[in-house]
Amino acid sequence: MAIDYVVNYPCDAKQVVGTVGLLEMLRARIAYGIARERARRGETGPFWVQVVRREDGEEVRESTEHDLRQRSNRLVEFTSGCGACPANVRGGPVGCYGRINYPIDAATEEFVAQRLAGADDRLRETPAALFFQWIAEGPVDGRGVRYLRASQLHGVRFFEREEPLAIQACGPGLGGLTTDHVFELLFFGFPIRQEGFAYTLPAVALPGHEAVLRHVLEGEGEAEPPDARTARQLAVYLRAVETARALEVDLLLD
């Protein structure tokens, strides 16, 4: 399970099968490769477990290697133009899509807390000020992330740390700032139901998010990000934010 995101840039493939349909083919392609490896090791049975949100609750779907092969084979029909697409962040088919896998590792969370200590004051005259303003004055209270920390779904833990880290803040209304607030605004701050996604990062918010992520990951004269999975995936997420801002489109998240 993961936080999925996509640069919401229009293309012919999305027009034909929809953004979610295209991503389902890509996920099936990735899962099929892993399923084949499992088969070589002699492992059998349902492989891919997907949790699908519905209005009346959640549905758990299981797929076999055969199911995944059938779904992934269609991907080639719709990705011939991906190489030249300006929204291709990762390279390769459906490069406008990325993900941040759970659990969010402790090393990256500790690094984020360290880098953002006092950053609302140091970055006051930059677009990052808007990021902290949304936390201080908006509805972002970290509740959604606190819920994820306390829960497990189908054996998946969402955060390695059971408790958030306090972040020393200098601005008004930020006395209780924690990593829960930061992660909530980064990924879950703007709820919207659009094309099967539960959240969006609207174009108006992109400059603030970009500035905060740049400060965390690329700040000069500071410690380097840890060699940890979440930190590496955050770097790709930053590129997606930069790309969406350049193209003046939203980033969709789920």
CSV table of C-alpha atoms in Angstrom, one decimal:
chain,number,residue,atom,x,y,z
A,1,MET,CA,0.0,0.0,0.0
A,2,ALA,CA,1.2,3.5,-0.8
A,3,ILE,CA,0.4,7.1,-1.3
A,4,ASP,CA,-0.2,7.3,-5.1
A,5,TYR,CA,0.0,10.6,-7.0
A,6,VAL,CA,-0.2,11.7,-10.6
A,7,VAL,CA,0.5,14.9,-12.4
A,8,ASN,CA,-2.9,15.8,-13.7
A,9,TYR,CA,-1.8,16.7,-17.2
A,10,PRO,CA,-4.2,15.7,-20.0
A,11,CYS,CA,-3.2,13.2,-22.7
A,12,ASP,CA,-4.9,10.9,-25.2
A,13,ALA,CA,-4.5,7.8,-23.0
A,14,LYS,CA,-6.3,9.5,-20.1
A,15,GLN,CA,-9.0,10.7,-22.4
A,16,VAL,CA,-9.7,7.1,-23.5
A,17,VAL,CA,-9.3,5.0,-20.4
A,18,GLY,CA,-9.2,7.7,-17.7
A,19,THR,CA,-6.5,8.5,-15.2
A,20,VAL,CA,-7.4,5.7,-12.8
A,21,GLY,CA,-7.8,3.1,-15.6
A,22,LEU,CA,-4.3,3.9,-16.9
A,23,LEU,CA,-2.8,3.7,-13.4
A,24,GLU,CA,-4.5,0.3,-12.8
A,25,MET,CA,-2.8,-1.1,-15.9
A,26,LEU,CA,0.6,0.2,-14.7
A,27,ARG,CA,0.1,-1.2,-11.2
A,28,ALA,CA,-0.9,-4.5,-12.7
A,29,ARG,CA,2.3,-4.5,-14.9
A,30,ILE,CA,4.4,-3.9,-11.7
A,31,ALA,CA,2.6,-6.5,-9.8
A,32,TYR,CA,2.8,-9.0,-12.6
A,33,GLY,CA,6.6,-8.8,-12.6
A,34,ILE,CA,6.6,-9.5,-8.9
A,35,ALA,CA,4.1,-12.3,-9.3
A,36,ARG,CA,6.3,-14.0,-11.9
A,37,GLU,CA,9.2,-13.9,-9.5
A,38,ARG,CA,7.1,-15.4,-6.8
A,39,ALA,CA,6.1,-18.2,-9.2
A,40,ARG,CA,9.7,-19.0,-10.0
A,41,ARG,CA,10.2,-19.4,-6.2
A,42,GLY,CA,7.3,-21.9,-6.1
A,43,GLU,CA,4.9,-19.6,-4.3
A,44,THR,CA,1.3,-19.9,-5.4
A,45,GLY,CA,-2.1,-18.4,-4.6
A,46,PRO,CA,-3.6,-14.9,-4.8
A,47,PHE,CA,-0.9,-12.4,-5.0
A,48,TRP,CA,-2.3,-8.9,-5.5
A,49,VAL,CA,-4.6,-7.5,-2.7
A,50,GLN,CA,-6.3,-4.3,-3.5
A,51,VAL,CA,-8.5,-2.2,-1.2
A,52,VAL,CA,-11.1,-0.4,-3.2
A,53,ARG,CA,-13.1,2.5,-1.6
A,54,ARG,CA,-16.8,2.4,-2.2
A,55,GLU,CA,-19.6,4.6,-0.8
A,56,ASP,CA,-20.8,1.8,1.4
A,57,GLY,CA,-17.3,0.8,2.7
A,58,GLU,CA,-14.2,-0.9,1.4
A,59,GLU,CA,-13.9,-3.9,-0.8
A,60,VAL,CA,-10.9,-6.2,-0.9
A,61,ARG,CA,-10.0,-7.7,-4.3
A,62,GLU,CA,-7.5,-10.5,-4.9
A,63,SER,CA,-5.8,-11.1,-8.2
A,64,THR,CA,-3.9,-14.1,-9.6
A,65,GLU,CA,-0.9,-13.9,-11.9
A,66,HIS,CA,-3.2,-14.6,-14.8
A,67,ASP,CA,-5.4,-11.7,-13.9
A,68,LEU,CA,-2.5,-9.4,-13.6
A,69,ARG,CA,-1.0,-10.4,-17.0
A,70,GLN,CA,-4.3,-9.8,-18.8
A,71,ARG,CA,-4.6,-6.3,-17.3
A,72,SER,CA,-1.0,-5.3,-17.8
A,73,ASN,CA,-0.8,-6.4,-21.4
A,74,ARG,CA,-3.1,-3.5,-22.3
A,75,LEU,CA,-0.6,-0.9,-21.1
A,76,VAL,CA,1.4,-0.9,-24.3
A,77,GLU,CA,-1.7,0.2,-26.3
A,78,PHE,CA,-1.8,3.6,-24.5
A,79,THR,CA,1.8,4.6,-23.6
A,80,SER,CA,3.5,5.2,-27.0
A,81,GLY,CA,3.4,9.0,-26.3
A,82,CYS,CA,4.8,8.9,-22.7
A,83,GLY,CA,8.4,9.4,-23.7
A,84,ALA,CA,7.8,12.9,-25.1
A,85,CYS,CA,5.2,14.0,-22.5
A,86,PRO,CA,6.2,17.0,-20.5
A,87,ALA,CA,4.6,15.5,-17.4
A,88,ASN,CA,6.8,12.4,-17.5
A,89,VAL,CA,8.6,12.7,-14.1
A,90,ARG,CA,10.0,9.2,-13.7
A,91,GLY,CA,10.7,8.3,-17.3
A,92,GLY,CA,9.1,5.2,-18.9
A,93,PRO,CA,5.5,4.4,-19.4
A,94,VAL,CA,3.0,6.5,-17.3
A,95,GLY,CA,5.9,8.6,-16.0
A,96,CYS,CA,3.5,11.1,-14.6
A,97,TYR,CA,2.6,8.7,-11.8
A,98,GLY,CA,4.6,8.0,-8.6
A,99,ARG,CA,4.1,6.6,-5.2
A,100,ILE,CA,5.4,6.8,-1.6
A,101,ASN,CA,5.3,3.4,-0.1
A,102,TYR,CA,4.2,2.6,3.5
A,103,PRO,CA,5.5,2.6,6.1
A,104,ILE,CA,7.0,6.1,6.2
A,105,ASP,CA,10.4,5.2,7.7
A,106,ALA,CA,11.5,6.7,11.0
A,107,ALA,CA,14.9,8.0,9.6
A,108,THR,CA,13.2,10.2,7.1
A,109,GLU,CA,10.6,11.4,9.5
A,110,GLU,CA,13.4,12.4,12.0
A,111,PHE,CA,15.2,14.2,9.2
A,112,VAL,CA,12.1,16.1,8.2
A,113,ALA,CA,11.6,17.3,11.8
A,114,GLN,CA,15.2,18.3,12.1
A,115,ARG,CA,15.2,20.3,8.9
A,116,LEU,CA,12.0,22.1,9.5
A,117,ALA,CA,12.8,23.2,13.1
A,118,GLY,CA,12.4,27.0,13.0
A,119,ALA,CA,11.9,26.9,9.2
A,120,ASP,CA,8.7,28.9,9.3
A,121,ASP,CA,10.8,31.8,10.6
A,122,ARG,CA,13.7,31.4,8.2
A,123,LEU,CA,11.5,30.9,5.2
A,124,ARG,CA,9.0,33.7,6.1
A,125,GLU,CA,9.7,35.7,3.0
A,126,THR,CA,9.5,32.7,0.6
A,127,PRO,CA,6.5,30.8,-0.8
A,128,ALA,CA,7.0,28.3,2.0
A,129,ALA,CA,5.3,30.8,4.3
A,130,LEU,CA,2.0,29.8,2.8
A,131,PHE,CA,2.6,26.2,3.7
A,132,PHE,CA,2.9,27.1,7.4
A,133,GLN,CA,0.0,29.6,7.2
A,134,TRP,CA,-2.3,26.8,6.1
A,135,ILE,CA,-1.3,24.8,9.1
A,136,ALA,CA,-1.7,27.7,11.5
A,137,GLU,CA,-4.9,29.1,10.1
A,138,GLY,CA,-6.5,26.2,8.2
A,139,PRO,CA,-8.1,22.9,9.0
A,140,VAL,CA,-4.9,20.9,9.0
A,141,ASP,CA,-4.7,19.4,12.5
A,142,GLY,CA,-2.8,16.2,11.9
A,143,ARG,CA,-5.8,14.1,12.9
A,144,GLY,CA,-5.8,12.0,9.7
A,145,VAL,CA,-2.1,11.1,10.1
A,146,ARG,CA,-2.7,10.3,13.8
A,147,TYR,CA,-5.4,7.8,12.7
A,148,LEU,CA,-3.0,6.1,10.3
A,149,ARG,CA,-0.3,5.8,13.0
A,150,ALA,CA,-2.8,4.0,15.3
A,151,SER,CA,-4.1,1.6,12.7
A,152,GLN,CA,-3.0,-1.3,10.6
A,153,LEU,CA,-4.8,-2.4,7.4
A,154,HIS,CA,-4.3,-6.0,6.1
A,155,GLY,CA,-1.0,-6.2,8.0
A,156,VAL,CA,0.4,-2.9,6.7
A,157,ARG,CA,1.8,-0.4,9.1
A,158,PHE,CA,1.6,3.2,7.8
A,159,PHE,CA,4.4,4.8,9.9
A,160,GLU,CA,7.4,3.2,11.6
A,161,ARG,CA,7.1,5.7,14.4
A,162,GLU,CA,4.1,5.2,16.7
A,163,GLU,CA,4.2,8.9,17.8
A,164,PRO,CA,4.9,12.1,15.8
A,165,LEU,CA,7.9,14.3,16.4
A,166,ALA,CA,7.6,17.8,17.7
A,167,ILE,CA,8.9,20.6,15.4
A,168,GLN,CA,10.3,23.7,16.9
A,169,ALA,CA,8.4,26.6,15.3
A,170,CYS,CA,8.7,30.3,15.5
A,171,GLY,CA,5.5,31.6,13.9
A,172,PRO,CA,2.1,32.4,15.6
A,173,GLY,CA,-0.3,29.5,15.8
A,174,LEU,CA,2.5,26.9,15.4
A,175,GLY,CA,3.4,26.1,19.0
A,176,GLY,CA,2.1,22.5,18.7
A,177,LEU,CA,3.5,21.8,15.3
A,178,THR,CA,4.4,18.1,14.7
A,179,THR,CA,5.3,15.9,11.8
A,180,ASP,CA,1.7,14.8,11.7
A,181,HIS,CA,0.7,18.3,10.6
A,182,VAL,CA,3.5,18.3,7.9
A,183,PHE,CA,2.7,14.9,6.4
A,184,GLU,CA,-1.0,15.7,6.5
A,185,LEU,CA,-0.6,18.9,4.5
A,186,LEU,CA,1.9,17.3,2.1
A,187,PHE,CA,-0.4,14.5,1.1
A,188,PHE,CA,-3.9,14.8,2.6
A,189,GLY,CA,-4.5,18.5,3.0
A,190,PHE,CA,-7.0,19.1,0.3
A,191,PRO,CA,-9.8,16.5,0.1
A,192,ILE,CA,-11.6,16.2,-3.2
A,193,ARG,CA,-13.2,13.4,-5.1
A,194,GLN,CA,-11.8,13.6,-8.6
A,195,GLU,CA,-11.1,10.8,-11.1
A,196,GLY,CA,-11.0,8.2,-8.3
A,197,PHE,CA,-8.5,10.2,-6.2
A,198,ALA,CA,-9.4,11.3,-2.6
A,199,TYR,CA,-7.1,14.3,-2.4
A,200,THR,CA,-5.5,17.0,-4.6
A,201,LEU,CA,-2.6,19.4,-4.4
A,202,PRO,CA,-4.1,22.4,-6.2
A,203,ALA,CA,-1.9,24.6,-8.4
A,204,VAL,CA,-2.3,27.5,-5.8
A,205,ALA,CA,-0.6,25.3,-3.2
A,206,LEU,CA,2.3,24.0,-5.3
A,207,PRO,CA,4.8,26.9,-4.7
A,208,GLY,CA,4.6,26.5,-0.9
A,209,HIS,CA,4.9,22.7,-1.0
A,210,GLU,CA,7.8,23.0,-3.5
A,211,ALA,CA,9.7,25.4,-1.2
A,212,VAL,CA,9.2,23.3,1.9
A,213,LEU,CA,10.3,20.1,0.1
A,214,ARG,CA,13.4,21.9,-1.4
A,215,HIS,CA,14.4,23.1,2.0
A,216,VAL,CA,14.1,19.7,3.5
A,217,LEU,CA,15.8,17.7,0.7
A,218,GLU,CA,18.2,20.3,-0.9
A,219,GLY,CA,19.0,22.9,1.7
A,220,GLU,CA,22.5,24.2,1.5
A,221,GLY,CA,25.0,23.7,4.3
A,222,GLU,CA,22.8,21.1,6.1
A,223,ALA,CA,23.0,17.3,6.6
A,224,GLU,CA,22.3,15.2,3.6
A,225,PRO,CA,18.9,13.3,3.5
A,226,PRO,CA,19.2,9.7,4.9
A,227,ASP,CA,19.7,6.9,2.5
A,228,ALA,CA,16.2,5.7,3.2
A,229,ARG,CA,13.3,4.6,1.0
A,230,THR,CA,10.9,7.4,2.0
A,231,ALA,CA,13.6,10.1,1.5
A,232,ARG,CA,14.3,8.8,-2.1
A,233,GLN,CA,10.6,8.7,-2.9
A,234,LEU,CA,10.1,12.2,-1.5
A,235,ALA,CA,12.8,13.4,-4.0
A,236,VAL,CA,10.7,12.1,-6.8
A,237,TYR,CA,7.6,13.6,-5.3
A,238,LEU,CA,9.4,17.0,-5.3
A,239,ARG,CA,10.0,16.6,-9.0
A,240,ALA,CA,6.3,15.9,-9.6
A,241,VAL,CA,5.4,19.0,-7.6
A,242,GLU,CA,7.9,21.1,-9.7
A,243,THR,CA,6.5,19.6,-12.9
A,244,ALA,CA,2.9,20.2,-12.0
A,245,ARG,CA,3.7,23.8,-11.1
A,246,ALA,CA,5.5,24.4,-14.4
A,247,LEU,CA,2.5,22.9,-16.3
A,248,GLU,CA,0.0,24.8,-14.2
A,249,VAL,CA,-2.0,21.7,-13.3
A,250,ASP,CA,-3.0,20.0,-10.1
A,251,LEU,CA,-1.4,17.0,-8.5
A,252,LEU,CA,-3.9,14.2,-7.6
A,253,LEU,CA,-3.2,12.0,-4.6
A,254,ASP,CA,-4.8,8.9,-3.0
